[in-house]
Amino acid sequence: MPRPEMLRGLTPLANHLTIAQLDAFSARLANALLACSEQSMDSRVANLSFNAGQLLKKNAYAFYHIASVEFEKVFKHETDMLLTAGEVKKTVENKDGDFSLVSYEEMDQKLTLSRVSRAIELGSAEQYAALNMRFSHLLGRETMSISHNPFRPEVFLRALYVAWCAFDPEESSRELILPLLRVDILFDLEPILKELNQWLVNKGVLPDLQESYRIQRSQSKSRSAEKDDGTQFDSADESGEDSTNTHNAARQKLKAFLSRGQSRTSHSARSSSSHSGAHYLGDNDEVSGSAEVAANTALFRQLGEFQKSVKFQQLMAEAQDVMRLSQMREHLAENMSTGVEKHTLDLLSQVFDNVFRNQDIPAPVKELISVLQIPVLKAALIDKEFFFQEHHPARRLIDLLSRYSPALDKNKGTQDPLYQTMQKNVQRVSQEFDKEIALFDEVVNDLESFIAKEEQASAQALEAPIQKALRKEKIKQANMTATHEVAMRVGSGEVIAFIETFLENRWTKVLTLAYTVQEEKPQAVADAIKTMDDLIWSVKPKITLQERQDLLNRLPAILARLNKWLSLIKWEDVDRVQFFADLAECHASIVRAPLELSPERQVEIAVEAAQKAAERRLEKRAAAEQAAASAPAPIPEEYVATVSQLERGIWLEFIKENNEALRVRLAWVSPMRSLYIFTSSQKEKSFSIGVAELEKAFSEQRAKILVLDKVVDRALLEALDHIPDDSSDGVVSADTTNVAETTA
């Protein structure tokens, strides 16, 4: 992947990780505003804080949408500034207007925000240092300061402030927000930065930097980091000491296995090698060897001949499934002169056997991978880093073929452009590879470039479905908020029956519409809620003459607003006529009721009302319990967690009603993770699934995740599990070891 595209690829990841924390941040900010309202001695500040807190609580989705758009803008802008080597300005001004709402020079509390930024930087110093070093490596610079980092704390603070200015039309509330952008209210940037670093590691950008950085800190020395492509044995999350110890143990076991039986006589020749494998493993390590020495052995020469021979092609053609390296051993055994050669062949045979047992990889791709066995064996013999670096180009090629194998269109067969690109690059390796590992880099880059173009075309085709899904989710969120607003008013049981039914069945739709259009018409929600509250007030008993006069004065406006909203939701049937008839009768009975009531009668009326409210609450509770009892069993937590952790790019397999398997790729996840859009190998076709339906599919075993990523890494770890710790000859029979199929 080109370096500019690699940096730009961080923007959607950073945006996704950030907006995942927006809901929790909104809740903390709303609570802080309400707490400020209660504690303030200034009535103006108390009122502003209360209104702002209520606005955020009632319109959390609107703020979520505005902030998510703003984060995407600011991340893109900052990344473009970094790529063009422009000076990153410490203002929110932008020629395109992205940051025109406010600038840091205009902020009254610039010093406060500066201290917050500094506190966040110090709290995540290690992650920022690693990210800066990886950015400078990609850009070919010696160093890069935090002020140029597109994901520095200042950027997050700026985006949140701009989002609030767009969210709340009340300008006075802005002075309240700045002091509340504190560390205890803001996002936790540590996991965001960690994921960004890990993404770059997965792309091969200084994978060993984290370990090197820890060593540098512990030794308190200044030394320049080596610019190699990585030394991690496994890319799994090294978040705990147990994980690190496990990887170290596997690494030591691998080194010990490869060095068993190695002749000490060739140690000096290997020690003098400047090859990256020798440098990495250490001059005194028996596994370190010279590429020149390895390339001049009888086995290596035989592999070169075998790679291009007619006999090899015949063996491949006669294979029942795919010709495996473990089945070629008898043709290679006579020329294996050292333990390293023998153990390299044994270990790599098991790795390929494991890959071929993976049922998630289609047969045509397994056939292509099988062609790579001899070239990859040669690469492993001359470069032992194949076993220790996940991002070794030969491993990356196999992983790429596996990861994108479900994208092949069965209907097109060998005419599929993706298959033809895979086949072209595999054939090039088979025909041209001898000693130059760089050839693997070239074919990997060619394949990645083709895939990037395909994904770009797919993304353009998804624009319309994504917009449709966003509208659908927006309406769903609006309906949830509307339902909550109505439930708060009818839950007490004090609203009379026919009004309660009206609010639940009709006014919920009105509020849903209001919440949906509030970005274009900010006053819509307030008007719809006020109309609902006025309706509820109008049907409550009016004991005094003044109360009844207020009802008569306000009633025309209430009825007019009711009719306006009901027309907007197109409620035009006879039920509307009946509702207003019942409402008129209710209002008339309130006005006609006797004015002068004795204290005893007033108490009786109050008791009757309370009793009816209690009865209605009990009825609603019983109905809710009955509905819960008849509802389907909840989805087990493990499947809920599985769906919540799905990320874009992962492949799933669905079993349809006719038992046909459908393989699809997760192309997009909605901001609230309520909708998932999938594409198949026929990229122009897509479909969306709701979160509940997806969780149900997993729980009913109708959906599963395809294990297609890091297949070499997984296979290697599993092969190591079957290597005995102590072996007299150090040989593990690749064709007799029965290794269980890799699972996720």
XYZ file of C-alpha atoms in Angstrom:
744
model
C 0.000 0.000 0.000
C 1.435 3.440 -0.911
C 2.567 5.431 2.110
C 0.117 8.350 1.636
C -2.769 5.874 1.379
C -1.486 4.067 4.458
C -1.590 7.304 6.457
C -5.017 8.195 5.096
C -6.184 4.720 6.045
C -5.799 5.723 9.684
C -8.577 8.334 9.397
C -11.586 5.952 9.246
C -10.041 3.792 11.980
C -9.430 6.784 14.267
C -12.924 8.098 13.539
C -14.524 4.734 14.327
C -12.589 4.351 17.587
C -13.399 7.909 18.635
C -17.124 7.917 17.937
C -17.390 4.611 19.814
C -16.733 6.698 22.939
C -19.075 9.573 22.030
C -22.151 8.269 23.857
C -20.293 7.861 27.141
C -18.671 11.286 26.707
C -22.068 12.913 26.017
C -23.501 11.386 29.196
C -20.533 12.606 31.277
C -20.737 16.088 29.759
C -24.516 16.322 30.315
C -24.139 15.241 33.939
C -21.345 17.763 34.455
C -23.518 20.556 33.037
C -26.427 19.630 35.301
C -24.107 19.412 38.304
C -22.757 22.857 37.419
C -26.329 24.139 37.352
C -26.980 22.842 40.854
C -23.748 24.175 42.310
C -23.597 27.610 40.678
C -24.525 30.662 42.752
C -25.011 32.690 39.567
C -28.590 32.318 38.323
C -27.580 33.040 34.736
C -24.877 30.351 34.711
C -27.189 27.928 36.513
C -29.897 28.441 33.908
C -27.477 28.138 30.985
C -25.960 24.953 32.416
C -29.352 23.371 33.051
C -30.627 24.136 29.553
C -27.416 22.896 27.936
C -27.442 19.692 30.002
C -31.078 18.987 29.158
C -30.460 19.750 25.486
C -27.632 17.233 25.353
C -29.552 14.552 27.247
C -32.591 14.841 24.999
C -30.645 15.190 21.744
C -27.674 12.896 22.269
C -28.009 11.390 18.796
C -27.888 14.798 17.110
C -24.669 15.654 18.946
C -23.332 12.190 18.105
C -23.918 12.780 14.392
C -22.462 16.298 14.360
C -19.385 15.274 16.343
C -18.717 12.177 14.232
C -18.793 14.274 11.049
C -16.495 16.864 12.633
C -13.974 14.252 13.773
C -13.800 12.817 10.275
C -13.236 16.312 8.844
C -10.510 17.274 11.275
C -8.661 13.948 10.978
C -8.662 14.211 7.173
C -7.524 17.821 7.310
C -4.677 17.121 9.726
C -3.529 14.081 7.740
C -3.487 16.112 4.524
C -1.453 18.787 6.286
C 1.042 16.155 7.419
C 1.350 14.637 3.954
C 1.878 18.003 2.286
C 4.521 18.842 4.896
C 2.568 21.973 5.760
C 2.899 23.617 9.121
C 0.093 22.378 11.317
C -1.661 25.468 12.586
C -2.697 25.709 16.171
C -5.960 27.334 15.224
C -9.319 26.016 14.155
C -9.337 28.211 11.065
C -9.449 26.359 7.774
C -9.713 27.729 4.242
C -12.399 25.183 3.483
C -14.453 26.394 6.411
C -14.142 23.240 8.485
C -13.006 25.146 11.563
C -14.545 28.552 10.967
C -16.725 28.496 14.078
C -13.958 29.180 16.525
C -10.194 29.667 16.773
C -7.829 29.038 19.613
C -6.866 32.762 19.737
C -10.491 33.586 20.464
C -10.824 31.057 23.279
C -10.927 32.799 26.643
C -9.502 29.764 28.378
C -6.723 28.794 26.004
C -4.385 28.144 28.911
C -6.831 25.667 30.472
C -7.126 23.680 27.253
C -3.369 23.770 26.795
C -2.922 22.203 30.218
C -5.495 19.531 29.395
C -3.694 18.727 26.145
C -0.407 18.481 27.965
C -1.885 16.208 30.632
C -3.243 13.856 27.961
C 0.102 13.860 26.130
C 1.932 12.901 29.311
C -0.600 10.178 30.105
C -0.139 8.601 26.681
C 3.493 9.553 26.114
C 4.613 6.069 25.055
C 1.848 5.614 22.495
C 2.423 9.107 21.059
C 6.181 8.536 20.876
C 5.655 5.268 18.981
C 3.105 6.864 16.648
C 5.397 9.825 15.923
C 8.300 7.503 15.112
C 6.162 5.424 12.763
C 4.877 8.557 11.021
C 8.400 9.904 10.597
C 9.506 6.517 9.244
C 6.701 6.535 6.658
C 7.455 10.118 5.643
C 11.212 9.634 5.512
C 11.894 12.150 8.258
C 14.328 11.814 11.121
C 11.858 12.952 13.774
C 8.372 14.360 14.066
C 7.026 16.461 16.925
C 3.673 16.005 18.606
C 2.492 19.304 17.055
C 2.419 17.593 13.640
C 0.614 14.457 14.795
C -2.920 14.379 13.259
C -4.236 12.680 16.404
C -2.739 14.922 19.086
C -5.020 15.925 22.006
C -5.507 19.444 20.650
C -7.260 17.992 17.580
C -9.775 16.079 19.709
C -10.483 19.125 21.885
C -10.909 21.351 18.849
C -13.315 18.958 17.126
C -15.463 18.607 20.255
C -15.681 22.372 20.719
C -16.596 22.993 17.071
C -19.207 20.210 17.265
C -20.767 21.816 20.336
C -20.906 25.227 18.622
C -22.811 23.629 15.748
C -25.021 21.631 18.110
C -26.215 24.356 20.515
C -27.529 27.552 18.902
C -27.210 29.310 22.279
C -23.838 31.066 21.975
C -23.642 31.745 25.700
C -23.343 28.020 26.426
C -19.938 27.916 24.747
C -18.294 29.572 27.707
C -19.527 26.660 29.838
C -18.114 23.919 27.617
C -14.466 24.942 27.608
C -13.855 24.374 31.341
C -15.645 21.011 31.137
C -13.302 19.581 28.505
C -11.331 17.950 31.296
C -9.422 14.690 31.451
C -12.093 13.059 33.640
C -14.828 13.912 31.115
C -12.965 13.513 27.827
C -12.250 10.341 25.853
C -9.704 7.768 26.882
C -7.159 8.263 24.098
C -4.884 5.407 25.179
C -6.845 2.578 23.463
C -7.352 4.756 20.373
C -3.636 5.445 20.019
C -2.817 1.813 20.736
C -5.104 0.635 17.920
C -3.570 3.156 15.512
C -0.096 1.883 16.365
C -1.233 -1.727 15.993
C -2.772 -0.977 12.587
C 0.558 0.383 11.387
C 2.342 -2.639 12.862
C 0.018 -4.910 10.908
C 1.009 -2.988 7.780
C 4.677 -3.660 8.509
C 5.617 -0.201 9.804
C 8.321 -0.732 12.461
C 6.631 -3.693 14.174
C 9.471 -4.033 16.687
C 9.348 -0.406 17.738
C 7.276 -0.974 20.868
C 9.686 -3.519 22.289
C 12.693 -1.423 21.310
C 11.148 1.637 22.899
C 10.619 -0.179 26.188
C 14.229 -1.328 26.167
C 15.402 2.203 25.474
C 13.390 3.587 28.340
C 14.515 0.958 30.816
C 18.163 1.504 29.933
C 17.747 5.310 29.706
C 19.939 5.480 26.632
C 19.564 7.454 23.420
C 20.048 5.260 20.411
C 18.528 5.390 16.973
C 15.928 2.756 16.186
C 16.793 0.276 13.468
C 14.760 0.700 10.311
C 13.809 -2.869 9.647
C 10.431 -4.306 8.829
C 9.821 -5.944 12.190
C 10.920 -8.624 14.546
C 7.773 -9.710 16.281
C 7.051 -13.355 16.173
C 3.328 -12.861 16.556
C 1.149 -9.813 16.045
C -1.335 -10.735 18.717
C -2.070 -8.064 21.294
C 0.788 -7.907 23.761
C -1.303 -6.229 26.412
C -0.247 -8.427 29.296
C 2.799 -10.094 30.777
C 1.346 -13.579 30.210
C 0.940 -12.905 26.480
C 4.493 -11.605 26.198
C 5.864 -14.618 28.055
C 3.913 -16.962 25.785
C 5.322 -15.350 22.655
C 8.846 -15.364 24.052
C 8.543 -19.042 24.935
C 7.274 -19.899 21.433
C 10.060 -17.854 19.922
C 12.741 -19.615 21.956
C 11.236 -22.995 21.129
C 11.320 -22.171 17.429
C 14.941 -21.028 17.575
C 15.925 -24.136 19.518
C 14.138 -26.432 17.071
C 15.721 -24.906 13.995
C 19.196 -25.116 15.544
C 18.997 -28.794 16.586
C 21.681 -30.852 14.948
C 23.296 -27.813 13.389
C 26.983 -28.333 12.782
C 29.192 -26.038 14.830
C 31.843 -26.091 12.149
C 30.023 -23.604 9.993
C 29.502 -21.175 12.864
C 32.196 -18.749 11.853
C 30.943 -18.488 8.300
C 27.444 -17.793 9.496
C 28.624 -15.293 12.088
C 30.324 -13.204 9.431
C 27.129 -12.840 7.432
C 25.558 -9.404 7.240
C 22.215 -10.808 6.189
C 19.212 -9.488 8.107
C 18.398 -12.932 9.487
C 21.884 -13.289 10.956
C 21.772 -9.807 12.395
C 18.386 -10.336 13.963
C 19.008 -13.653 15.649
C 22.470 -12.698 16.875
C 25.982 -13.688 15.898
C 26.128 -16.398 18.521
C 22.838 -17.995 17.595
C 23.079 -21.306 15.785
C 20.079 -20.553 13.624
C 21.715 -17.505 12.092
C 23.151 -18.397 8.736
C 24.479 -16.854 5.600
C 22.191 -16.501 2.618
C 25.097 -17.345 0.347
C 25.876 -20.522 2.264
C 22.228 -21.631 2.224
C 21.852 -20.866 -1.480
C 24.819 -23.042 -2.418
C 23.729 -26.266 -0.751
C 22.709 -29.347 -2.679
C 19.161 -29.080 -1.361
C 18.786 -25.502 -2.572
C 20.091 -26.380 -6.031
C 17.724 -29.353 -6.196
C 14.806 -27.129 -5.195
C 15.684 -24.738 -7.999
C 15.688 -27.583 -10.504
C 12.599 -29.159 -9.000
C 10.757 -25.823 -9.136
C 11.016 -25.699 -12.934
C 11.071 -29.383 -13.746
C 8.475 -31.314 -15.706
C 8.442 -33.916 -12.929
C 7.296 -31.302 -10.432
C 4.548 -30.109 -12.744
C 3.387 -33.711 -13.178
C 3.306 -34.258 -9.425
C 1.205 -31.132 -9.035
C -1.198 -32.208 -11.777
C -1.619 -35.758 -10.409
C -2.379 -34.606 -6.841
C -5.864 -35.478 -5.635
C -6.268 -32.198 -3.760
C -3.090 -30.129 -3.801
C 0.456 -31.402 -3.911
C 1.892 -30.851 -0.442
C 5.422 -30.147 0.619
C 5.168 -33.038 3.061
C 4.515 -35.352 0.096
C 7.622 -34.084 -1.702
C 9.942 -35.023 1.174
C 10.963 -38.336 -0.374
C 12.182 -36.497 -3.479
C 14.220 -34.059 -1.380
C 15.492 -36.105 1.572
C 18.731 -37.336 -0.047
C 20.099 -33.814 -0.412
C 19.356 -32.564 3.126
C 22.830 -32.239 4.642
C 22.208 -30.147 7.770
C 19.799 -30.097 10.676
C 18.655 -26.615 9.777
C 17.589 -27.734 6.308
C 15.826 -30.794 7.689
C 13.985 -28.878 10.400
C 13.092 -26.015 8.083
C 11.499 -28.490 5.687
C 9.694 -30.288 8.545
C 8.320 -27.094 10.044
C 7.296 -25.533 6.744
C 5.610 -28.781 5.685
C 3.431 -28.631 8.776
C 2.671 -24.962 8.172
C 1.452 -25.635 4.625
C -0.477 -28.728 5.717
C -2.256 -26.602 8.290
C -3.100 -23.933 5.714
C -4.463 -26.572 3.329
C -6.667 -28.006 6.082
C -8.359 -24.636 6.526
C -11.822 -25.242 5.081
C -12.479 -21.515 4.817
C -9.955 -21.096 1.975
C -11.469 -21.968 -1.443
C -9.851 -24.758 -3.476
C -8.629 -22.513 -6.350
C -6.644 -20.391 -3.899
C -5.220 -23.458 -2.173
C -3.958 -24.559 -5.571
C -2.224 -21.214 -6.032
C -0.694 -21.431 -2.554
C 0.548 -24.938 -3.314
C 2.546 -23.557 -6.248
C 4.353 -21.302 -3.789
C 5.611 -24.128 -1.572
C 8.996 -24.623 -3.258
C 9.748 -20.873 -3.633
C 8.728 -20.231 -0.015
C 10.895 -23.129 1.196
C 13.842 -21.597 -0.668
C 13.062 -18.213 0.888
C 12.934 -19.759 4.367
C 16.281 -21.502 3.817
C 18.108 -18.338 2.861
C 16.210 -16.051 5.255
C 15.270 -17.489 8.644
C 13.382 -14.269 9.377
C 10.534 -15.944 7.492
C 9.695 -17.782 10.723
C 10.140 -14.805 13.034
C 8.637 -11.882 11.123
C 4.928 -11.853 10.527
C 5.428 -9.229 7.831
C 8.028 -11.163 5.913
C 7.073 -10.653 2.223
C 6.735 -14.396 1.540
C 4.334 -14.739 4.480
C 2.440 -11.618 3.449
C 1.830 -13.101 0.007
C 0.280 -16.249 1.446
C -1.770 -14.229 3.917
C -3.037 -11.920 1.151
C -4.141 -14.855 -0.995
C -5.962 -16.354 1.979
C -7.545 -13.150 3.293
C -9.103 -12.158 -0.021
C -9.900 -15.642 -1.277
C -13.669 -15.367 -0.580
C -13.765 -12.306 -2.842
C -13.378 -14.547 -5.890
C -16.531 -14.638 -7.980
C -17.488 -18.280 -8.563
C -19.644 -17.316 -11.507
C -16.634 -15.841 -13.328
C -14.284 -18.665 -12.387
C -10.805 -18.216 -13.808
C -11.998 -15.102 -15.655
C -12.371 -13.226 -12.382
C -9.901 -10.275 -12.530
C -8.913 -10.862 -8.900
C -8.115 -14.500 -9.566
C -6.144 -13.590 -12.665
C -4.104 -11.060 -10.653
C -3.437 -13.653 -7.960
C -2.488 -16.253 -10.557
C -0.218 -13.841 -12.453
C 1.774 -12.984 -9.334
C 1.998 -16.574 -8.113
C 3.270 -17.681 -11.524
C 5.827 -14.893 -11.494
C 7.216 -16.104 -8.163
C 7.218 -19.703 -9.357
C 9.071 -18.856 -12.549
C 11.436 -16.100 -11.404
C 12.290 -16.568 -7.737
C 15.784 -17.783 -6.977
C 17.527 -15.781 -4.250
C 16.035 -12.275 -4.305
C 13.484 -11.900 -1.486
C 12.590 -8.514 -2.984
C 10.604 -10.349 -5.670
C 8.019 -11.264 -3.017
C 7.760 -7.578 -2.093
C 7.073 -6.675 -5.712
C 4.266 -9.190 -6.184
C 2.746 -8.290 -2.803
C 2.693 -4.604 -3.757
C 1.114 -5.429 -7.124
C -1.577 -7.536 -5.494
C -2.253 -4.937 -2.792
C -2.568 -2.185 -5.409
C -5.151 -4.201 -7.340
C -7.108 -4.948 -4.157
C -7.024 -1.273 -3.149
C -8.565 -0.266 -6.492
C -11.243 -2.940 -6.133
C -12.102 -1.739 -2.640
C -12.281 1.860 -3.794
C -14.775 0.898 -6.493
C -16.737 -1.113 -3.952
C -16.809 1.852 -1.565
C -18.279 4.077 -4.272
C -20.983 1.509 -4.966
C -21.840 1.477 -1.248
C -22.433 5.212 -0.935
C -26.162 4.960 -1.643
C -26.798 1.949 0.675
C -24.805 3.650 3.431
C -26.844 6.838 3.168
C -30.022 4.765 3.266
C -28.771 2.898 6.333
C -27.841 6.160 8.055
C -31.349 7.502 7.488
C -32.824 4.277 8.796
C -30.674 4.381 11.917
C -31.448 8.035 12.452
C -35.175 7.277 12.370
C -34.684 4.338 14.718
C -32.784 6.466 17.205
C -35.390 9.199 16.897
C -38.140 6.672 17.598
C -36.326 5.393 20.686
C -35.989 8.928 22.030
C -39.611 9.716 21.214
C -40.829 6.551 22.920
C -38.810 7.470 25.991
C -40.308 10.975 26.110
C -43.850 9.578 25.966
C -43.097 6.814 28.474
C -41.871 9.341 31.051
C -45.251 11.084 30.912
C -47.591 8.105 30.837
C -45.592 5.848 33.150
C -47.081 7.382 36.281
C -50.562 6.252 35.267
C -51.968 9.749 35.871
C -52.749 10.432 32.203
C -56.312 9.472 31.325
C -56.717 6.319 29.208
C -57.662 7.683 25.779
C -54.925 10.371 25.927
C -52.368 7.746 26.946
C -53.355 5.577 23.978
C -53.179 8.599 21.681
C -49.706 9.553 22.893
C -48.306 6.024 22.545
C -49.848 5.319 19.137
C -49.830 8.740 17.454
C -47.702 11.263 19.267
C -44.702 8.934 19.308
C -44.747 9.225 15.507
C -44.955 13.012 15.780
C -41.942 13.121 18.092
C -40.043 10.709 15.851
C -40.593 13.072 12.932
C -39.516 16.056 15.040
C -36.295 14.370 16.168
C -35.564 13.296 12.606
C -35.752 16.846 11.197
C -34.306 18.722 14.165
C -31.004 19.382 12.382
C -32.868 21.343 9.715
C -35.533 22.668 12.127
C -34.040 22.914 15.648
C -37.293 24.167 17.218
C -39.347 21.204 16.021
C -38.640 18.975 19.012
C -39.344 21.696 21.555
C -42.662 22.535 19.872
C -43.774 18.879 19.668
C -42.913 18.260 23.339
C -44.630 21.454 24.445
C -47.741 20.516 22.480
C -47.780 17.093 24.182
C -47.338 18.624 27.634
C -50.065 21.204 26.947
C -52.436 18.423 25.858
C -51.780 16.478 29.072
C -52.322 19.659 31.121
C -55.568 20.440 29.301
C -57.282 17.209 30.398
C -56.379 17.497 34.073
C -59.133 18.689 36.445
C -59.478 22.478 36.751
C -60.925 23.291 40.142
C -60.728 27.111 40.168
C -62.330 29.623 37.855
C -58.899 30.978 36.893
C -57.688 27.522 35.829
C -60.742 27.043 33.631
C -60.302 30.490 32.096
C -56.669 29.594 31.296
C -57.880 26.416 29.618
C -60.382 28.308 27.456
C -57.748 30.896 26.503
C -55.034 28.360 25.594
C -57.224 25.688 24.029
C -57.453 27.140 20.474
C -53.650 27.321 20.156
C -53.225 23.800 21.588
C -55.752 22.345 19.160
C -54.153 24.192 16.235
C -50.702 22.781 17.037
C -52.185 19.307 17.514
C -53.835 19.420 14.105
C -50.687 20.769 12.441
C -48.528 17.916 13.730
C -51.128 15.221 13.056
C -51.428 16.416 9.465
C -47.649 16.167 9.089
C -47.751 12.464 10.024
C -50.748 12.054 7.667
C -53.238 10.804 10.257
C -56.384 11.532 8.315
C -58.760 8.640 9.016
C -61.969 8.507 11.065
C -60.026 7.731 14.241
C -58.709 11.292 14.199
C -62.259 12.660 14.093
C -63.250 10.391 16.989
C -60.226 11.448 19.017
C -61.068 15.146 18.754
C -64.704 14.385 19.614
C -63.582 12.570 22.787
C -61.180 15.402 23.563
C -63.932 18.014 23.182
C -66.198 16.034 25.498
C -63.397 15.777 28.065
C -62.749 19.524 27.971
C -66.468 20.244 28.240
C -66.816 18.015 31.312
C -63.904 19.837 32.949
C -65.488 23.227 32.324
C -68.995 22.067 33.439
C -67.820 20.471 36.697
C -69.028 22.221 39.912
C -66.744 25.045 40.964
C -67.252 25.126 44.691
C -66.013 21.870 46.159
C -65.740 21.216 49.866
C -62.327 20.222 51.224
C -63.695 16.738 51.863
C -64.810 16.385 48.237
C -61.453 17.656 46.974
C -59.717 14.996 49.078
C -62.093 12.331 47.719
C -61.324 13.393 44.138
C -57.592 13.334 44.822
C -57.829 9.870 46.381
C -59.892 8.557 43.450
C -57.360 9.946 40.977
C -54.457 8.391 42.887
C -56.254 5.054 43.065
C -56.945 5.050 39.331
C -53.317 5.967 38.627
C -52.125 3.107 40.825
C -54.469 0.670 39.081
C -53.228 1.786 35.666
C -49.596 1.392 36.764
C -50.334 -2.150 37.947
C -52.095 -2.959 34.690
C -49.148 -1.657 32.655
C -46.673 -3.570 34.813
C -48.664 -6.792 34.425
C -48.857 -6.274 30.658
C -45.109 -5.641 30.503
C -44.370 -8.789 32.549
C -46.645 -10.853 30.323
C -44.943 -9.500 27.214
C -41.542 -10.279 28.698
C -42.608 -13.815 29.553
C -43.820 -14.491 26.033
C -40.802 -12.840 24.407
C -38.131 -15.082 22.894
C -35.200 -16.044 25.094
C -32.435 -13.420 25.144
C -29.412 -13.971 22.935
C -26.508 -15.466 24.954
C -23.907 -12.888 25.864
C -21.130 -14.610 23.928
C -22.923 -14.032 20.613
C -23.777 -10.439 21.519
C -20.086 -9.881 22.237
C -19.091 -11.544 18.961
C -21.284 -9.193 16.931
C -20.191 -6.131 18.894
C -16.553 -6.891 18.055
C -17.025 -7.370 14.313
C -14.878 -4.985 12.309
C -14.961 -3.850 8.697
C -13.197 -6.195 6.292
C -13.937 -9.419 8.137
C -15.499 -12.289 6.166
C -18.539 -14.209 7.378
C -20.380 -17.250 6.122
C -24.187 -17.374 6.311
C -26.193 -20.559 5.865
C -29.348 -19.753 3.926
C -32.682 -21.573 4.269
C -31.786 -23.941 1.427
C -28.532 -24.797 3.281
C -26.514 -22.924 0.681
C -23.445 -21.157 2.107
C -23.121 -17.459 1.330
C -19.767 -15.788 1.990
C -19.905 -12.059 2.572
C -17.569 -9.301 3.687
C -18.482 -6.738 6.329
C -18.199 -3.485 4.402
C -19.703 -0.960 6.811
C -20.970 -0.653 10.383
C -23.370 2.134 11.322
C -22.276 4.668 13.969
C -24.612 3.178 16.593
C -23.692 -0.383 15.473
C -27.349 -1.147 14.821
C -26.924 -1.893 11.103
C -24.292 -3.892 9.231
C -23.804 -3.742 5.451
C -22.268 -6.755 3.717
C -20.993 -7.324 0.203
C -20.350 -10.602 -1.565
C -17.922 -11.559 -4.314
C -20.378 -9.853 -6.662
C -19.310 -6.454 -5.388
C -22.152 -4.517 -6.950
C -24.621 -6.327 -4.695
C -24.959 -5.506 -1.005
C -27.449 -6.036 1.795
C -27.901 -4.791 5.356
C -28.673 -6.725 8.540
C -29.852 -5.344 11.861
C -27.867 -6.097 14.984
C -30.623 -8.255 16.518
C -30.936 -10.386 13.381
C -27.158 -10.796 13.178
C -26.900 -11.848 16.831
C -29.681 -14.354 16.268
C -27.911 -15.795 13.218
C -24.767 -16.397 15.276
C -26.705 -17.935 18.169
C -28.506 -20.318 15.785
C -25.200 -21.307 14.141
C -26.345 -19.820 10.848
C -23.393 -17.433 10.762
C -19.728 -17.861 11.502
C -16.528 -15.878 11.106
C -14.164 -17.183 8.443
C -10.623 -17.692 9.735
C -8.613 -16.148 6.929
C -6.258 -13.661 8.523
C -2.668 -14.444 9.539
C -2.951 -18.064 8.403
C 0.818 -18.581 8.392
C 1.128 -17.172 11.889
C -1.647 -19.439 13.166
C -0.260 -22.474 11.370
C 3.231 -21.842 12.700
C 2.040 -21.553 16.292
C 0.049 -24.756 15.966
C 2.996 -26.569 14.444
C 5.153 -25.449 17.365
C 2.636 -26.948 19.781
C 3.415 -30.351 18.275
C 7.176 -30.039 18.509
C 8.555 -31.905 21.533
C 10.652 -29.805 23.871
C 13.397 -32.432 23.933
C 14.118 -34.630 20.966
C 17.224 -36.621 20.262
C 17.106 -36.083 16.541
C 14.915 -33.014 16.491
C 12.779 -34.353 13.643
C 9.041 -33.954 13.594
C 7.384 -35.979 10.888
C 5.262 -33.555 8.944
C 3.367 -36.252 7.096
C 2.429 -38.252 10.197
C 1.714 -35.511 12.724
C -2.008 -35.085 13.035
C -2.642 -31.422 13.745
C -6.173 -30.277 14.449
C -7.720 -27.808 12.114
C -7.014 -24.167 12.913
C -9.828 -22.362 14.646
C -10.392 -18.738 15.382
